[in-house]
CSV table of C-alpha atoms in Angstrom, one decimal:
chain,number,residue,atom,x,y,z
A,1,MET,CA,29.4,-7.4,-27.3
A,2,SER,CA,27.4,-3.7,-27.0
A,3,LEU,CA,25.9,-2.8,-23.9
A,4,THR,CA,23.5,-0.6,-26.3
A,5,GLY,CA,21.7,-0.3,-29.6
A,6,ASN,CA,20.1,1.4,-31.9
A,7,TYR,CA,16.4,1.2,-31.0
A,8,ASP,CA,13.8,3.4,-32.7
A,9,GLN,CA,10.8,4.5,-29.9
A,10,LYS,CA,8.6,4.7,-32.8
A,11,SER,CA,9.2,1.0,-33.5
A,12,GLN,CA,5.6,-0.2,-31.8
A,13,PRO,CA,3.7,-3.7,-33.0
A,14,THR,CA,1.0,-2.4,-35.7
A,15,CYS,CA,-1.7,-4.8,-33.1
A,16,HIS,CA,-0.8,-3.4,-30.3
A,17,CYS,CA,-4.3,-1.4,-29.6
A,18,CYS,CA,-5.3,-5.8,-30.6
A,19,PHE,CA,-2.9,-7.5,-28.8
A,20,ARG,CA,-4.0,-5.2,-25.1
A,21,LEU,CA,-7.0,-6.4,-25.2
A,22,LEU,CA,-6.1,-10.1,-25.9
A,23,ARG,CA,-4.4,-9.7,-22.1
A,24,TRP,CA,-7.8,-9.1,-20.8
A,25,ILE,CA,-8.5,-12.9,-21.9
A,26,PRO,CA,-7.5,-14.8,-19.0
A,27,VAL,CA,-8.7,-12.3,-16.6
A,28,ALA,CA,-12.0,-12.2,-18.2
A,29,PHE,CA,-11.9,-16.1,-17.9
A,30,ILE,CA,-11.4,-16.0,-13.9
A,31,VAL,CA,-14.0,-12.8,-13.3
A,32,ALA,CA,-16.5,-15.1,-15.5
A,33,VAL,CA,-15.1,-17.9,-13.5
A,34,ILE,CA,-16.0,-16.2,-10.1
A,35,GLY,CA,-19.5,-14.9,-11.0
A,36,TRP,CA,-20.3,-18.5,-11.8
A,37,SER,CA,-19.5,-19.2,-8.5
A,38,TYR,CA,-21.6,-16.9,-6.8
A,39,PHE,CA,-24.5,-18.1,-8.3
A,40,ALA,CA,-23.8,-21.3,-8.1
A,41,TYR,CA,-22.3,-21.1,-4.3
A,42,VAL,CA,-25.3,-18.0,-3.4
A,43,VAL,CA,-28.6,-18.9,-5.3
A,44,GLN,CA,-27.9,-23.3,-5.7
A,45,LEU,CA,-26.9,-24.3,-2.8
A,46,CYS,CA,-27.6,-21.8,0.3
A,47,PHE,CA,-31.2,-20.8,-1.0
A,48,PHE,CA,-31.8,-23.8,-2.8
A,49,SER,CA,-30.5,-26.5,-1.1
A,50,VAL,CA,-29.8,-25.7,2.6
A,51,THR,CA,-32.9,-26.1,4.8
A,52,SER,CA,-31.8,-24.7,7.9
A,53,ILE,CA,-32.0,-20.9,8.5
A,54,ALA,CA,-29.0,-20.6,10.8
A,55,GLU,CA,-26.9,-22.8,8.4
A,56,ARG,CA,-27.6,-20.3,5.9
A,57,ALA,CA,-26.9,-17.6,7.3
A,58,ILE,CA,-23.8,-18.6,8.8
A,59,LEU,CA,-22.9,-19.8,5.4
A,60,LEU,CA,-24.1,-16.7,3.5
A,61,ILE,CA,-21.4,-14.8,6.0
A,62,LEU,CA,-18.5,-16.1,5.9
A,63,PHE,CA,-19.1,-16.4,2.6
A,64,HIS,CA,-19.0,-12.7,1.3
A,65,LEU,CA,-16.8,-11.8,4.0
A,66,PHE,CA,-14.1,-14.3,1.8
A,67,PHE,CA,-15.5,-13.0,-1.2
A,68,LEU,CA,-15.2,-9.2,-0.2
A,69,MET,CA,-10.8,-9.5,0.8
A,70,PHE,CA,-10.7,-12.0,-2.2
A,71,MET,CA,-12.1,-9.2,-4.8
A,72,TRP,CA,-10.5,-6.9,-3.1
A,73,SER,CA,-7.1,-8.2,-3.3
A,74,TYR,CA,-7.9,-8.9,-6.9
A,75,TYR,CA,-9.3,-5.6,-7.8
A,76,GLN,CA,-6.1,-4.1,-6.2
A,77,THR,CA,-3.9,-6.1,-8.1
A,78,ILE,CA,-5.2,-5.7,-11.8
A,79,PHE,CA,-5.6,-2.2,-11.2
A,80,THR,CA,-2.9,-0.4,-9.0
A,81,PRO,CA,-0.5,1.1,-11.3
A,82,ILE,CA,2.5,-0.9,-12.3
A,83,GLY,CA,5.8,1.5,-10.8
A,84,THR,CA,8.1,2.5,-13.7
A,85,VAL,CA,11.4,4.2,-12.8
A,86,PRO,CA,11.8,8.1,-12.5
A,87,PRO,CA,12.7,9.8,-15.9
A,88,LYS,CA,14.3,12.9,-14.4
A,89,GLN,CA,16.6,11.1,-12.3
A,90,PHE,CA,17.2,8.0,-14.3
A,91,ARG,CA,16.6,8.9,-18.1
A,92,ILE,CA,19.7,9.6,-20.3
A,93,PRO,CA,19.9,12.4,-22.3
A,94,PRO,CA,20.6,12.2,-25.7
A,95,ASN,CA,23.3,13.8,-26.4
A,96,GLU,CA,25.1,11.0,-24.0
A,97,VAL,CA,22.9,8.3,-25.6
A,98,ASP,CA,24.3,9.4,-28.6
A,99,LYS,CA,27.5,9.0,-27.1
A,100,LEU,CA,26.6,5.7,-26.2
A,101,ASN,CA,26.8,4.7,-29.8
A,102,ARG,CA,29.1,5.0,-30.9
A,103,ALA,CA,31.2,4.3,-28.4
A,104,GLU,CA,34.4,2.3,-29.4
A,105,ASN,CA,34.3,-0.8,-27.2
A,106,GLU,CA,32.5,-1.9,-24.4
A,107,GLU,CA,34.8,-0.7,-22.2
A,108,ALA,CA,34.1,3.2,-23.4
A,109,GLN,CA,30.3,2.9,-22.8
A,110,LYS,CA,30.8,0.8,-19.5
A,111,ARG,CA,32.8,4.4,-18.3
A,112,ILE,CA,29.8,6.4,-19.6
A,113,LEU,CA,27.4,4.7,-17.5
A,114,GLU,CA,29.8,4.3,-15.1
A,115,ALA,CA,30.0,8.5,-15.0
A,116,PHE,CA,26.4,9.3,-15.0
A,117,ALA,CA,25.5,6.6,-12.3
A,118,ARG,CA,28.1,8.1,-10.7
A,119,GLU,CA,25.9,9.9,-7.7
A,120,LEU,CA,22.6,7.4,-8.5
A,121,PRO,CA,21.3,4.8,-5.9
A,122,VAL,CA,22.7,1.7,-8.1
A,123,VAL,CA,24.6,-0.9,-6.7
A,124,ASN,CA,23.4,-4.0,-9.0
A,125,ARG,CA,25.5,-4.8,-12.2
A,126,THR,CA,25.1,-7.0,-15.4
A,127,ILE,CA,27.7,-9.5,-15.1
A,128,THR,CA,29.8,-7.9,-17.1
A,129,GLY,CA,30.3,-5.6,-14.2
A,130,ALA,CA,28.9,-2.4,-16.2
A,131,VAL,CA,25.7,-0.3,-14.6
A,132,ARG,CA,22.3,-1.4,-15.9
A,133,TYR,CA,21.2,0.0,-19.2
A,134,CYS,CA,18.0,-0.1,-20.6
A,135,GLU,CA,18.4,0.3,-24.4
A,136,LYS,CA,14.6,0.3,-25.1
A,137,CYS,CA,13.9,2.6,-22.2
A,138,GLN,CA,17.2,4.8,-22.6
A,139,HIS,CA,17.8,4.9,-18.9
A,140,VAL,CA,19.9,3.5,-16.2
A,141,LYS,CA,18.2,0.9,-14.5
A,142,PRO,CA,17.6,1.5,-10.6
A,143,ASP,CA,18.1,-2.2,-8.1
A,144,ARG,CA,15.5,-5.0,-8.9
A,145,CYS,CA,14.0,-3.1,-12.4
A,146,HIS,CA,13.4,-5.4,-15.5
A,147,HIS,CA,11.6,-4.4,-17.9
A,148,CYS,CA,8.7,-5.8,-19.1
A,149,SER,CA,8.4,-6.9,-22.7
A,150,VAL,CA,4.9,-7.5,-22.4
A,151,CYS,CA,4.1,-4.1,-20.6
A,152,GLY,CA,6.7,-2.0,-22.4
A,153,VAL,CA,8.7,-0.8,-19.4
A,154,CYS,CA,10.5,-1.5,-17.3
A,155,VAL,CA,9.2,-1.9,-13.5
A,156,LEU,CA,10.2,-1.2,-10.2
A,157,LYS,CA,10.7,-4.3,-8.2
A,158,MET,CA,9.8,-6.5,-10.9
A,159,ASP,CA,8.7,-10.0,-9.9
A,160,HIS,CA,6.9,-11.7,-13.4
A,161,HIS,CA,4.7,-10.8,-15.5
A,162,CYS,CA,0.8,-12.4,-14.1
A,163,PRO,CA,-1.1,-13.2,-17.1
A,164,TRP,CA,-4.3,-13.5,-14.5
A,165,VAL,CA,-3.8,-10.4,-13.8
A,166,GLY,CA,-3.2,-8.6,-16.7
A,167,ASN,CA,-0.7,-6.8,-15.6
A,168,CYS,CA,3.5,-7.1,-14.3
A,169,ILE,CA,3.7,-7.9,-10.2
A,170,GLY,CA,6.4,-4.8,-8.8
A,171,PHE,CA,7.5,-2.5,-6.0
A,172,THR,CA,3.7,-0.9,-5.7
A,173,ASN,CA,1.7,-4.0,-5.2
A,174,TYR,CA,3.4,-6.9,-4.6
A,175,LYS,CA,1.7,-6.8,-1.6
A,176,PHE,CA,-2.2,-6.9,-3.1
A,177,PHE,CA,-0.5,-9.8,-4.7
A,178,ILE,CA,0.4,-12.2,-1.5
A,179,LEU,CA,-3.1,-11.0,-0.7
A,180,PHE,CA,-5.1,-12.2,-4.3
A,181,LEU,CA,-3.5,-15.8,-3.5
A,182,GLY,CA,-4.0,-15.7,-0.3
A,183,TYR,CA,-7.7,-14.6,0.0
A,184,ALA,CA,-8.2,-16.9,-3.1
A,185,LEU,CA,-6.6,-20.1,-1.5
A,186,THR,CA,-9.0,-19.3,1.5
A,187,PHE,CA,-12.2,-18.4,-0.3
A,188,CYS,CA,-11.5,-21.6,-2.1
A,189,LEU,CA,-11.2,-23.9,1.1
A,190,TYR,CA,-14.3,-23.2,2.3
A,191,VAL,CA,-16.4,-23.1,-0.6
A,192,ALA,CA,-15.3,-26.4,-1.8
A,193,LEU,CA,-15.2,-27.5,3.5
A,194,SER,CA,-18.1,-26.0,3.0
A,195,SER,CA,-20.3,-27.9,-0.1
A,196,LEU,CA,-18.5,-30.8,0.6
A,197,PRO,CA,-21.4,-32.4,2.6
A,198,TYR,CA,-23.9,-31.4,-0.2
A,199,PHE,CA,-21.3,-33.1,-2.9
A,200,LEU,CA,-21.6,-36.4,-0.5
A,201,GLN,CA,-25.6,-36.1,-0.4
A,202,PHE,CA,-25.2,-35.8,-4.2
A,203,TRP,CA,-23.9,-39.1,-4.3
A,204,GLN,CA,-25.6,-40.8,-2.4
A,205,GLY,CA,-28.9,-39.6,-4.1
A,206,GLU,CA,-29.6,-37.9,-1.4
A,207,LEU,CA,-29.6,-34.0,-2.4
A,208,GLU,CA,-32.8,-32.2,-4.5
A,209,GLY,CA,-32.9,-29.7,-6.9
A,210,GLY,CA,-33.1,-30.7,-10.4
A,211,MET,CA,-29.9,-30.1,-12.4
A,212,GLY,CA,-29.2,-27.2,-10.2
A,213,ARG,CA,-27.8,-29.9,-8.2
A,214,PHE,CA,-25.3,-29.9,-10.9
A,215,HIS,CA,-24.0,-27.1,-10.4
A,216,ILE,CA,-22.9,-27.5,-6.1
A,217,VAL,CA,-20.9,-30.6,-7.6
A,218,PHE,CA,-19.4,-28.3,-10.0
A,219,LEU,CA,-18.9,-25.9,-7.8
A,220,PHE,CA,-17.5,-28.3,-5.9
A,221,PHE,CA,-14.8,-29.4,-8.4
A,222,ILE,CA,-13.8,-26.6,-9.5
A,223,ALA,CA,-12.9,-24.7,-5.7
A,224,ALA,CA,-11.0,-27.8,-5.4
A,225,MET,CA,-8.8,-27.8,-8.3
A,226,PHE,CA,-8.4,-24.0,-7.4
A,227,ALA,CA,-7.1,-24.4,-4.0
A,228,VAL,CA,-4.9,-27.4,-5.0
A,229,SER,CA,-3.0,-24.7,-7.1
A,230,LEU,CA,-2.8,-22.0,-5.4
A,231,VAL,CA,-1.6,-23.1,-2.1
A,232,SER,CA,1.6,-23.8,-3.7
A,233,LEU,CA,1.8,-21.0,-5.7
A,234,PHE,CA,1.2,-19.3,-1.9
A,235,VAL,CA,3.5,-20.8,-0.4
A,236,TYR,CA,6.1,-20.3,-2.6
A,237,HIS,CA,5.8,-16.6,-2.6
A,238,ILE,CA,5.9,-16.1,1.4
A,239,TYR,CA,8.4,-18.4,1.1
A,240,LEU,CA,10.3,-15.5,-1.2
A,241,VAL,CA,9.3,-12.4,0.9
A,242,THR,CA,10.8,-14.2,4.2
A,243,LEU,CA,14.0,-14.2,1.6
A,244,ASN,CA,13.5,-10.4,0.4
A,245,ARG,CA,13.5,-12.2,-3.0
A,246,THR,CA,12.0,-11.9,-6.4
A,247,THR,CA,11.0,-14.6,-8.6
A,248,LEU,CA,13.5,-13.3,-10.9
A,249,GLU,CA,16.0,-13.1,-8.2
A,250,ALA,CA,15.2,-16.6,-7.3
A,251,PHE,CA,15.9,-17.6,-11.2
A,252,ARG,CA,19.0,-15.3,-11.2
A,253,ALA,CA,21.5,-14.2,-8.2
A,254,PRO,CA,21.5,-10.2,-8.4
A,255,ILE,CA,24.8,-9.2,-9.5
A,256,PHE,CA,26.3,-6.7,-6.8
A,257,ARG,CA,29.5,-3.6,-7.0
A,258,GLY,CA,32.1,-5.0,-6.0
A,259,THR,CA,30.8,-8.6,-4.8
A,260,GLY,CA,28.8,-10.0,-7.4
A,261,PRO,CA,26.5,-12.5,-7.1
A,262,ASP,CA,24.2,-12.5,-4.4
A,263,LYS,CA,20.8,-14.1,-3.9
A,264,ASN,CA,20.8,-13.2,-0.3
A,265,GLY,CA,22.3,-9.6,-0.9
A,266,PHE,CA,18.6,-8.0,0.0
A,267,SER,CA,17.9,-10.1,2.7
A,268,LEU,CA,18.0,-8.0,6.0
A,269,GLY,CA,16.2,-10.8,8.1
A,270,ARG,CA,12.8,-12.2,7.4
A,271,LEU,CA,10.9,-9.9,10.0
A,272,SER,CA,12.4,-7.3,8.0
A,273,ASN,CA,11.9,-8.9,5.0
A,274,PHE,CA,8.5,-9.3,5.4
A,275,GLN,CA,8.1,-5.6,7.2
A,276,GLU,CA,9.4,-3.9,3.3
A,277,VAL,CA,6.4,-5.7,1.6
A,278,PHE,CA,3.7,-5.5,4.3
A,279,GLY,CA,4.6,-2.3,6.6
A,280,ASP,CA,5.5,-1.8,10.3
A,281,GLN,CA,1.5,-1.2,11.0
A,282,LYS,CA,0.7,-5.2,11.7
A,283,VAL,CA,-2.9,-3.5,11.8
A,284,LEU,CA,-2.9,-3.2,8.3
A,285,TRP,CA,-1.2,-6.1,7.3
A,286,PHE,CA,-3.8,-8.6,5.8
A,287,LEU,CA,-5.9,-5.5,3.9
A,288,PRO,CA,-5.3,-4.6,0.1
A,289,ILE,CA,-4.0,-1.3,1.4
A,290,PHE,CA,-0.7,-0.4,0.4
A,291,THR,CA,1.3,-0.1,2.8
A,292,SER,CA,5.4,-1.4,1.1
A,293,VAL,CA,8.3,0.7,2.3
A,294,GLY,CA,11.0,2.5,0.7
A,295,ASP,CA,10.3,4.2,-2.7
A,296,GLY,CA,10.8,1.3,-5.4
A,297,VAL,CA,14.0,2.6,-6.6
A,298,SER,CA,16.8,1.9,-3.8
A,299,TYR,CA,16.6,-0.6,-1.3
A,300,PRO,CA,18.6,-1.6,1.8
A,301,ILE,CA,20.9,-4.1,1.5
A,302,ARG,CA,22.6,-6.9,3.8
A,303,CYS,CA,26.4,-6.5,2.9
A,304,MET,CA,26.2,-2.1,3.3
A,305,GLU,CA,24.2,-2.2,6.7
A,306,ASP,CA,27.4,-0.2,7.8
A,307,GLU,CA,30.9,0.1,6.9
A,308,GLU,CA,32.1,-3.3,9.4
A,309,ASP,CA,30.2,-5.4,7.2
A,310,THR,CA,31.0,-4.0,3.6
A,311,GLU,CA,34.6,-4.2,4.5
A,312,SER,CA,34.3,-7.7,5.7
A,313,LEU,CA,32.3,-8.8,2.6
A,314,LEU,CA,33.8,-7.0,0.0
A,315,GLY,CA,37.5,-8.3,0.5
A,316,ALA,CA,41.4,-6.6,0.8
A,317,ASP,CA,41.1,-7.0,-3.3
A,318,SER,CA,37.4,-4.5,-3.4
A,319,ARG,CA,38.1,-2.4,-0.8
A,320,GLN,CA,39.3,0.4,-2.5
A,321,GLU,CA,37.1,0.0,-5.4
A,322,PHE,CA,33.8,0.3,-3.3
A,323,GLU,CA,35.6,3.2,-1.4
A,324,ILE,CA,36.2,4.6,-5.0
A,325,PHE,CA,32.9,4.0,-6.5
A,326,SER,CA,30.8,5.7,-3.1
A,327,ARG,CA,32.6,9.6,-3.6
A,328,SER,CA,31.0,11.7,-5.8
A,329,ASP,CA,33.6,13.6,-7.2
A,330,ALA,CA,33.5,13.1,-11.0
A,331,SER,CA,37.7,12.9,-12.1
A,332,ILE,CA,38.1,9.9,-9.6
A,333,VAL,CA,35.5,7.7,-12.1
A,334,ASP,CA,37.2,8.8,-14.3
A,335,ASP,CA,40.6,7.9,-13.2
A,336,ILE,CA,39.1,4.1,-12.6
A,337,HIS,CA,38.3,4.3,-16.4
């Protein structure tokens, strides 16, 4: 099977603009729910149901604190531009693309890609051992980079495409996504717990307020429902952060040159893994401000932290191949093939 194929970059869906608009429907739904919850909590609960001024002030201050952090992280997750592949470094020139398309077999294509990528910081390979190449974008894929069919581009350190934020989750906004899940969970738990006493009053027939009481009932149910759905997702992504693993890598282990598949290939220890996403400034860990380490293109690798670890993990059969690939001499790369 060929590594490449003819791809017409001009062939776009006729309803591309309509599709882009449809992507915002889930986001609009979430925003509508958030807007209604604000009205239900602030107006119906705090002003119409809470009689104590001191209690009302405390509830409103805490609510707006959680609400601010939740909306800030949600905004950052949605509107932070996704990290894309640097075209100058990774894009294959048209003449090389033509050579790929005219190559006689897969081995010939692999040689062309290896020669082009010999000085690029890429160690991930395909299942056949070839340099990862995107035929749609016509460039070599950096490590941990994948093509998103929804966004139509290759995304650096792609985790997944999330319809609820209308954006890909990757290198540039992964921290924001984690904080969004955490603050959304905290916000929902706070709303559910603080509205619980008034929800119980409703069932006991002690809550006044006419039809407005039903806002409080629905508010409790919706907050509790979202909290239940968010807790597992938040815990799962914290688990992935501690292992330095994306969702895609959790389902399919990245393949490393010389060592093969390894789900823990990017893991550097829990603290280092956490700092790679959240940075090393503790004061900024929980703020939706970009502090992730690196450039999104190259990453520290557990099995190549030092020469001794590399040799022990590669083994005798692969050590010589690794040493040859580590050189920048183009003639040596050609001799391998």
